[in-house]
Tab-separated table of C-alpha atoms and ligand atoms in Angstrom:
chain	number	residue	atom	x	y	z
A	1	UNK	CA	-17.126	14.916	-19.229
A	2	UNK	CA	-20.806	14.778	-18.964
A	3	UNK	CA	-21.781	12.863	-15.474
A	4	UNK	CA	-24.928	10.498	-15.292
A	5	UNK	CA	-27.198	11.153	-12.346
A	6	UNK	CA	-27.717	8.606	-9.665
A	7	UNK	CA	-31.062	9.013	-7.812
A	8	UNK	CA	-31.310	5.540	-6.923
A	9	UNK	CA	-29.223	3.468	-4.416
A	10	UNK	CA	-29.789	-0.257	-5.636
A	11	UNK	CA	-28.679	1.188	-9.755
A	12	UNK	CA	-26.895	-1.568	-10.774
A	13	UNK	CA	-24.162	1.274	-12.712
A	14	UNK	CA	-22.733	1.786	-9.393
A	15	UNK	CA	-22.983	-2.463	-7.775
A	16	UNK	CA	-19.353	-1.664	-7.560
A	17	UNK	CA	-19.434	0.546	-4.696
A	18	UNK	CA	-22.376	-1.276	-2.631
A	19	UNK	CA	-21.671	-2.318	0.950
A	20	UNK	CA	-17.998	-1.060	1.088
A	21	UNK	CA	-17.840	-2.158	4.504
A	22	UNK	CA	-18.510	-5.640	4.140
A	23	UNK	CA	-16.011	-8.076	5.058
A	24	UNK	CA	-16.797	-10.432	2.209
A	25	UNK	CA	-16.162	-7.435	-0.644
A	26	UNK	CA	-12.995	-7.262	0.704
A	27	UNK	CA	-11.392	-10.469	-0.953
A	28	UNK	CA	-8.920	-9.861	-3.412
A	29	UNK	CA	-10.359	-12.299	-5.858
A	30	UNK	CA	-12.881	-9.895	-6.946
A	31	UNK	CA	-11.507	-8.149	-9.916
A	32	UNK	CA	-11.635	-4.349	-8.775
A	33	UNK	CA	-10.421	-2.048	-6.060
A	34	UNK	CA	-12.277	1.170	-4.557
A	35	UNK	CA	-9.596	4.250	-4.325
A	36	UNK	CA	-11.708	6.915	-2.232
A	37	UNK	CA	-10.760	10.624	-1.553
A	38	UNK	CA	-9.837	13.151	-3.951
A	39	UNK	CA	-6.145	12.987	-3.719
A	40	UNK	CA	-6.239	8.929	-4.024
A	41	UNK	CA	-8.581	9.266	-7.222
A	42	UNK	CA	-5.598	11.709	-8.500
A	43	UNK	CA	-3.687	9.379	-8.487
A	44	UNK	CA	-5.539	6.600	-9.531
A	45	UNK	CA	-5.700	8.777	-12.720
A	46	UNK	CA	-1.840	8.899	-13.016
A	47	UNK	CA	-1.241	4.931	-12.213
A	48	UNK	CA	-1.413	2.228	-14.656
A	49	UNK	CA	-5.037	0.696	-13.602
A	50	UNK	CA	-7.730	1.199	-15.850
A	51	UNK	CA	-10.382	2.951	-14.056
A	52	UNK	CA	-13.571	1.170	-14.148
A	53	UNK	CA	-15.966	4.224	-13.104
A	54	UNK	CA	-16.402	7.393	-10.761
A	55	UNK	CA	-18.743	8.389	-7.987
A	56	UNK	CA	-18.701	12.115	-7.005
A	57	UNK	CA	-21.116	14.067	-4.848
A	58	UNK	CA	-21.899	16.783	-7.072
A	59	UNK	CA	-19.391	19.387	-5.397
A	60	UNK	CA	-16.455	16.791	-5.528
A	61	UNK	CA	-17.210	16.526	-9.056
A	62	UNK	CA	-17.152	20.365	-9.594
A	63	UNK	CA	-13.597	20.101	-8.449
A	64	UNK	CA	-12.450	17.216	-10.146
A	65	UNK	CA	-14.163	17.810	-13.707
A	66	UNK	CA	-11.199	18.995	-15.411
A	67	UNK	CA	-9.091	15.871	-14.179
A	68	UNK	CA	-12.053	13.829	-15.710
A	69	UNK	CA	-11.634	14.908	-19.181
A	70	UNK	CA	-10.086	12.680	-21.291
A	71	UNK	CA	-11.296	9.355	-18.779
A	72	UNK	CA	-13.588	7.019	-20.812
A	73	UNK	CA	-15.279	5.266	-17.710
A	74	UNK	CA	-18.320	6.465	-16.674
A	75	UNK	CA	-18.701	9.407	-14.366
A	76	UNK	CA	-21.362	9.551	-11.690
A	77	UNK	CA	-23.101	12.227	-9.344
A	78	UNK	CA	-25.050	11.316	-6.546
A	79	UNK	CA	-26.795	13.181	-3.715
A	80	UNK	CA	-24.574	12.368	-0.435
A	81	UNK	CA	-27.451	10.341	0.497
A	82	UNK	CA	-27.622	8.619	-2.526
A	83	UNK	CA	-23.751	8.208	-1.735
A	84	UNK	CA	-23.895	6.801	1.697
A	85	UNK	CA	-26.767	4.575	0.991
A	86	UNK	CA	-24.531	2.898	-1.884
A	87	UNK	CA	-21.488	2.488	0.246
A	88	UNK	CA	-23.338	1.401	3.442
A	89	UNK	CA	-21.739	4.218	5.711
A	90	UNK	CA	-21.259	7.867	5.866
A	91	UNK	CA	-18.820	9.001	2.582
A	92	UNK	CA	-17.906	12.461	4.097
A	93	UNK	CA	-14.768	12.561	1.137
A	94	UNK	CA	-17.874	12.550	-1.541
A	95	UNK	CA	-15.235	10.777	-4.027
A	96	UNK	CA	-15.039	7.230	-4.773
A	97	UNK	CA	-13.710	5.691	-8.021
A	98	UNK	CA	-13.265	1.908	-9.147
A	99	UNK	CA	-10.690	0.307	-10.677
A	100	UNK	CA	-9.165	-3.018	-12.333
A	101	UNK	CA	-6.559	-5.259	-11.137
A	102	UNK	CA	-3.766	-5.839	-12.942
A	103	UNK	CA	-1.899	-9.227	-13.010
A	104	UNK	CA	0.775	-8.966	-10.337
A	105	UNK	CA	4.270	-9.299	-11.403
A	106	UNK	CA	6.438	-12.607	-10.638
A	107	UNK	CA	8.493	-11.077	-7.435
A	108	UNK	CA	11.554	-11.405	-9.516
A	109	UNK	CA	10.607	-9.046	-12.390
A	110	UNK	CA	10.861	-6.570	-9.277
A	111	UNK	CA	13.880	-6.987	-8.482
A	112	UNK	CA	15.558	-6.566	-12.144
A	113	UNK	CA	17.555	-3.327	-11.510
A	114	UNK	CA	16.111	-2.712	-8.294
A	115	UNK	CA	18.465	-1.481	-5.346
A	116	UNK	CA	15.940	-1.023	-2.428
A	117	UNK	CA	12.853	-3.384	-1.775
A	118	UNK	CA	11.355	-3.500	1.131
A	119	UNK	CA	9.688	-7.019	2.700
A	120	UNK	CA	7.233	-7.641	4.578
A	121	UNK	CA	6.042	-10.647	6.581
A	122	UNK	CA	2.531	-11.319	7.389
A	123	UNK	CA	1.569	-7.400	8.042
A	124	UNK	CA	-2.037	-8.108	8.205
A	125	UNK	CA	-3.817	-4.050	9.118
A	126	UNK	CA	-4.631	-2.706	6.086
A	127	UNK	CA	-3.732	0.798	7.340
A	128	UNK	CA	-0.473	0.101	8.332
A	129	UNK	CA	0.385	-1.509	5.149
A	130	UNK	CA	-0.830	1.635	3.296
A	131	UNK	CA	1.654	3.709	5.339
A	132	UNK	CA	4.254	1.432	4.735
A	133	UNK	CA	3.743	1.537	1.226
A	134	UNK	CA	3.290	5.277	1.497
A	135	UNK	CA	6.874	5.635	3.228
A	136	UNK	CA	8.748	3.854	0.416
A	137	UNK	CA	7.306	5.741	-2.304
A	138	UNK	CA	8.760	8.918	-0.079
A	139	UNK	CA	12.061	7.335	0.375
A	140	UNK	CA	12.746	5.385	-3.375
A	141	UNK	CA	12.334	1.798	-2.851
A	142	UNK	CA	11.826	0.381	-5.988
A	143	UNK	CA	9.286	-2.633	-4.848
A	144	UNK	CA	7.207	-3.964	-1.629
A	145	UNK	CA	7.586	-7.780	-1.676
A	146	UNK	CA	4.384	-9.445	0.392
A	147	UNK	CA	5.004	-13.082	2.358
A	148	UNK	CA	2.039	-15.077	1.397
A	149	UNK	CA	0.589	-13.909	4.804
A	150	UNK	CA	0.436	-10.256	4.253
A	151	UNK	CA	-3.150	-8.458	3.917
A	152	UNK	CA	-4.410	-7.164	0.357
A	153	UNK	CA	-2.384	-3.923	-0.418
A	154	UNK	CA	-5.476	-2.955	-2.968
A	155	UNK	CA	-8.074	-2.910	-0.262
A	156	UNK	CA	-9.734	0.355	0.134
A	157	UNK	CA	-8.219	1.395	3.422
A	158	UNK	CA	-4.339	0.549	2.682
A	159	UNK	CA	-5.055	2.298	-0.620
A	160	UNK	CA	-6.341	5.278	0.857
A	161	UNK	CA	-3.731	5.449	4.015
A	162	UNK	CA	-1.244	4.955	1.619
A	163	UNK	CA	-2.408	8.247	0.088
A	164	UNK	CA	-2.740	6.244	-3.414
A	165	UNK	CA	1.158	5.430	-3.364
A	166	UNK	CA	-0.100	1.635	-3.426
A	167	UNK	CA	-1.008	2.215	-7.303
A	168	UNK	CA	2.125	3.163	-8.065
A	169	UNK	CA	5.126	1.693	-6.027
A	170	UNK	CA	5.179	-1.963	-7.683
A	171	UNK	CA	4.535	-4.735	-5.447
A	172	UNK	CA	4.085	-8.800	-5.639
A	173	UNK	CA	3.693	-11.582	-3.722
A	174	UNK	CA	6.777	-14.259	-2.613
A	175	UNK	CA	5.266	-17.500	-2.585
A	176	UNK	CA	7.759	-19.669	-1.024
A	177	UNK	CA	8.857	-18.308	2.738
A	178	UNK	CA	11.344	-17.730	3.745
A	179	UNK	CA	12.909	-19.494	1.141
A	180	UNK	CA	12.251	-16.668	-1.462
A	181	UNK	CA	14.083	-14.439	1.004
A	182	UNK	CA	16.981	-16.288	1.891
A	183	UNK	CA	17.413	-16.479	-2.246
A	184	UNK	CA	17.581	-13.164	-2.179
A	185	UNK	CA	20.456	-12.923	0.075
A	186	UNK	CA	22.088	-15.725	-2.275
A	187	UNK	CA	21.816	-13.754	-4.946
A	188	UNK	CA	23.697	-10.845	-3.317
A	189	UNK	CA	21.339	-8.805	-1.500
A	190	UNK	CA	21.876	-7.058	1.807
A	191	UNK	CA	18.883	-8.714	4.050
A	192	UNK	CA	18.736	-6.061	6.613
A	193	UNK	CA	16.091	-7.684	9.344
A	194	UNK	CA	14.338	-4.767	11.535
A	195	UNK	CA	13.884	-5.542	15.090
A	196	UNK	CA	13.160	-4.103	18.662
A	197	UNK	CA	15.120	-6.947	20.324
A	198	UNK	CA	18.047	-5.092	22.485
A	199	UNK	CA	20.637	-7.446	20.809
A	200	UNK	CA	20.515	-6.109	17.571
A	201	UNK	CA	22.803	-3.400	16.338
A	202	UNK	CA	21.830	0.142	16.793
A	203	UNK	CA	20.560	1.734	13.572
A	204	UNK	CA	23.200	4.797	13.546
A	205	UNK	CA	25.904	2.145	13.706
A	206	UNK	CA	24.849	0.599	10.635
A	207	UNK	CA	25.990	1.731	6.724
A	208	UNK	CA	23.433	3.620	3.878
A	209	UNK	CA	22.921	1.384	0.684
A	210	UNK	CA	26.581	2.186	-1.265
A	211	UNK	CA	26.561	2.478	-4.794
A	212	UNK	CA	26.279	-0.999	-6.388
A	213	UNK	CA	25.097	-2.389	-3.405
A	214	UNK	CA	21.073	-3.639	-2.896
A	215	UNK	CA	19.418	-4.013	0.385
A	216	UNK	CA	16.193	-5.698	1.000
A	217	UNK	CA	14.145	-4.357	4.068
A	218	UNK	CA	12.462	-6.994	6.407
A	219	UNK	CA	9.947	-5.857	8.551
A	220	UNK	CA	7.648	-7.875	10.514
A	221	UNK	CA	3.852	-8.112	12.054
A	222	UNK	CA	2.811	-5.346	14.674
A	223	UNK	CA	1.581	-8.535	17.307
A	224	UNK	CA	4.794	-11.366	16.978
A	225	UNK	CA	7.029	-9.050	14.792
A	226	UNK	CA	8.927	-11.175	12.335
A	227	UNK	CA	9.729	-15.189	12.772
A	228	UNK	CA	12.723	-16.983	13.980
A	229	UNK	CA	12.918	-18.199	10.467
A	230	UNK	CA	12.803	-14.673	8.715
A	231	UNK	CA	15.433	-13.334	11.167
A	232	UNK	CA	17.306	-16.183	10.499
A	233	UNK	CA	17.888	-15.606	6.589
A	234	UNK	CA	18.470	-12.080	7.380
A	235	UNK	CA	22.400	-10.932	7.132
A	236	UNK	CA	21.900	-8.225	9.563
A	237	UNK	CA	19.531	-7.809	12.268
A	238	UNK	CA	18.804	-3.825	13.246
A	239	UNK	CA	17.154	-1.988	15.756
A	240	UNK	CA	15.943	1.440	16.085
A	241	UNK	CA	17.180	2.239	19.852
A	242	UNK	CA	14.343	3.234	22.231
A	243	UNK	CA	13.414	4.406	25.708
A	244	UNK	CA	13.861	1.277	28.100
A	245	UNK	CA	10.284	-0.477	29.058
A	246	UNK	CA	8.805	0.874	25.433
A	247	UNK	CA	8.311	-2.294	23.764
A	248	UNK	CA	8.716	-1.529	19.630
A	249	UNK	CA	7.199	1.084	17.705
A	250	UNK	CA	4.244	0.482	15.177
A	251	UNK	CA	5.608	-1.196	12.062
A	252	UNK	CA	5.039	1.932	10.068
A	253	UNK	CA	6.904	4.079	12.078
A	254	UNK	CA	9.752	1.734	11.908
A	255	UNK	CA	9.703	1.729	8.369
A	256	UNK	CA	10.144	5.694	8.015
A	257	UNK	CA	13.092	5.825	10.235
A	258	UNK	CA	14.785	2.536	8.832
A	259	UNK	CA	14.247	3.490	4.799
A	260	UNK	CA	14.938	7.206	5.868
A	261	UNK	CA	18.379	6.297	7.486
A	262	UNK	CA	19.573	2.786	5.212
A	263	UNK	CA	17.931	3.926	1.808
A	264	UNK	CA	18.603	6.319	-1.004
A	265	UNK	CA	20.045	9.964	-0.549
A	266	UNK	CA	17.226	12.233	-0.892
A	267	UNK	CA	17.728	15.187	-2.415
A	268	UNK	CA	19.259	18.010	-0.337
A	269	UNK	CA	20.475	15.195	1.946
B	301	LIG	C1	5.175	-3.683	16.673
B	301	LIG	S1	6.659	-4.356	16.096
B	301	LIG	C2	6.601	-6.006	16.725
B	301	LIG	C3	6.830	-6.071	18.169
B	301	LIG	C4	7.181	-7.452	18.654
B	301	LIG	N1	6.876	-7.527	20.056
B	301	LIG	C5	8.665	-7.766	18.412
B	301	LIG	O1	9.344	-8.030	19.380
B	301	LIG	O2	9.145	-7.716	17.278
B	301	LIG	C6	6.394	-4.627	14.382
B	301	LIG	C7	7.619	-4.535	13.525
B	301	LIG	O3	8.086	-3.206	13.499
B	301	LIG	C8	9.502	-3.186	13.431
B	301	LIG	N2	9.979	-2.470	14.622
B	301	LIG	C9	9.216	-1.953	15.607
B	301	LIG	N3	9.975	-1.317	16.527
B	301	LIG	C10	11.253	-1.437	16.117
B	301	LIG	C11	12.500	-0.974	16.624
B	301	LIG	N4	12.590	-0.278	17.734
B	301	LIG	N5	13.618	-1.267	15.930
B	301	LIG	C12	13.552	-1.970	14.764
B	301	LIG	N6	12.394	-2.415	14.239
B	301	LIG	C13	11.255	-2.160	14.896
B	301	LIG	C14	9.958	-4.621	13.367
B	301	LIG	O4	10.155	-5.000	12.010
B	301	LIG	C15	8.787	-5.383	13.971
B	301	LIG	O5	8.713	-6.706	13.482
């Protein structure tokens, strides 16, 4: 690919990339997403969103020109100063790309011949959702379902913590909670409900997904944790034991251990 040079900051080829740091760019009504970092615009490449353009500093795009071939955005190269001034803050990655939307699923397209989903309830830091999302790509869930209260998974930080896994694990909103979820159970899923409290059963005590069975995850917000009313749809409530006076562990974390332990074989398991 042959890059176009970006001397000046206000060019309106890169408006996509200006003030990455302002709260109002974040909304999810605007039609794009930034992925930032080489490894997330690797795998922006490989996921179904049709890249919109690239910003490199000129020894990023050194690295990534091969990858490039074959894109038809437009590429850019900037100075790092060029780069920072865009973005509003200091770029030290040197790699930004943009990228469309696509329409979100309905929530029950997702679940068609899915066996582990995990859900989430109104998870509202963007990096923790990355990592979540990042965790069940690593141990097979098929989908992330969202309560209406959940942040943006596409927002630059959840797609860059999630190490670009948000761009490929499928995910979609459930409007009605937790009506949605207790539907799910209806239909035969295994609600498994993920909580610190003390009277929950221990994790080791509880089964792995058996063949033909489906479990749905539920994990809840790192302040409250989940509702009364999302715990009480739930089949099974679970806790990962801790040390006593350690109140929970960050959501994330949670979510390792729980799809590690309840989830999939991995291979070599
Ligand atoms: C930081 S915790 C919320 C803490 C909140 N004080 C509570 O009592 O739920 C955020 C979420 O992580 C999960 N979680 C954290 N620690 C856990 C544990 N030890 N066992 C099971 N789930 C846990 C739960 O889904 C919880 O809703």
């Amino acid at each position: 690919v042959q890059p176009v040079e970006i001397q000046d900051p206000t060019d309106p080829r890169v408006a996509d990339y200006v003030g990455l740091r302002d709260a109002e760019l974040r909304r999810p009504d605007r039609g794009w997403f930034i992925a930032e970092g080489m490894l997330v615009i690797r795998q922006l490449l490989r996921s179904p969103y049709p890249v919109r353009s690239v910003l490199l500093a000129p020894r990023r795009f050194a690295t990534l020109a091969a990858e490039l071939e074959g894109v038809e955005a437009p590429v850019y190269v900037a100075a790092p100063a060029v780069l920072n001034a865009v973005a509003g803050f200091d770029i030290h990655r040197g790699a930004l790309a943009s990228a469309d939307r696509v329409p979100t699923p309905g929530y029950r397209e997702l679940l068609a011949g899915a066996r582990m989903v995990v859900v989430l309830e109104a998870i509202n830091d963007h990096e923790n959702l990355g990592a979540i999302f990042r965790n069940a790509a690593a141990f097979g869930a098929d989908a992330v379902l969202l309560c209406p209260r959940c942040c943006d998974p596409l927002y630059r930080r959840s797609v860059r913590v999630s190490m670009g896994q948000v761009l490929h694990v499928p995910f979609a909103r459930v409007p009605s909670w937790p009506d949605d979820l207790a539907a799910l159970g209806a239909d035969g899923w295994r609600v498994v409900a993920l909580t610190p409290d003390p009277s929950a059963r221990p994790l080791a005590s509880v089964a792995r997904l058996a063949p033909q069975e489906r479990v749905a995850i539920l994990l809840g917000a790192e302040d409250v944790g989940l509702s009364a009313a999302a715990v009480g749809v739930a089949g099974e409530r679970v806790r990962i034991p801790m040390v006593a006076g350690v109140d929970s562990l960050n959501v994330a974390s949670a979510s390792a251990i729980a799809f590690h332990h309840l989830g999939l074989p991995m291979p070599g398991d």
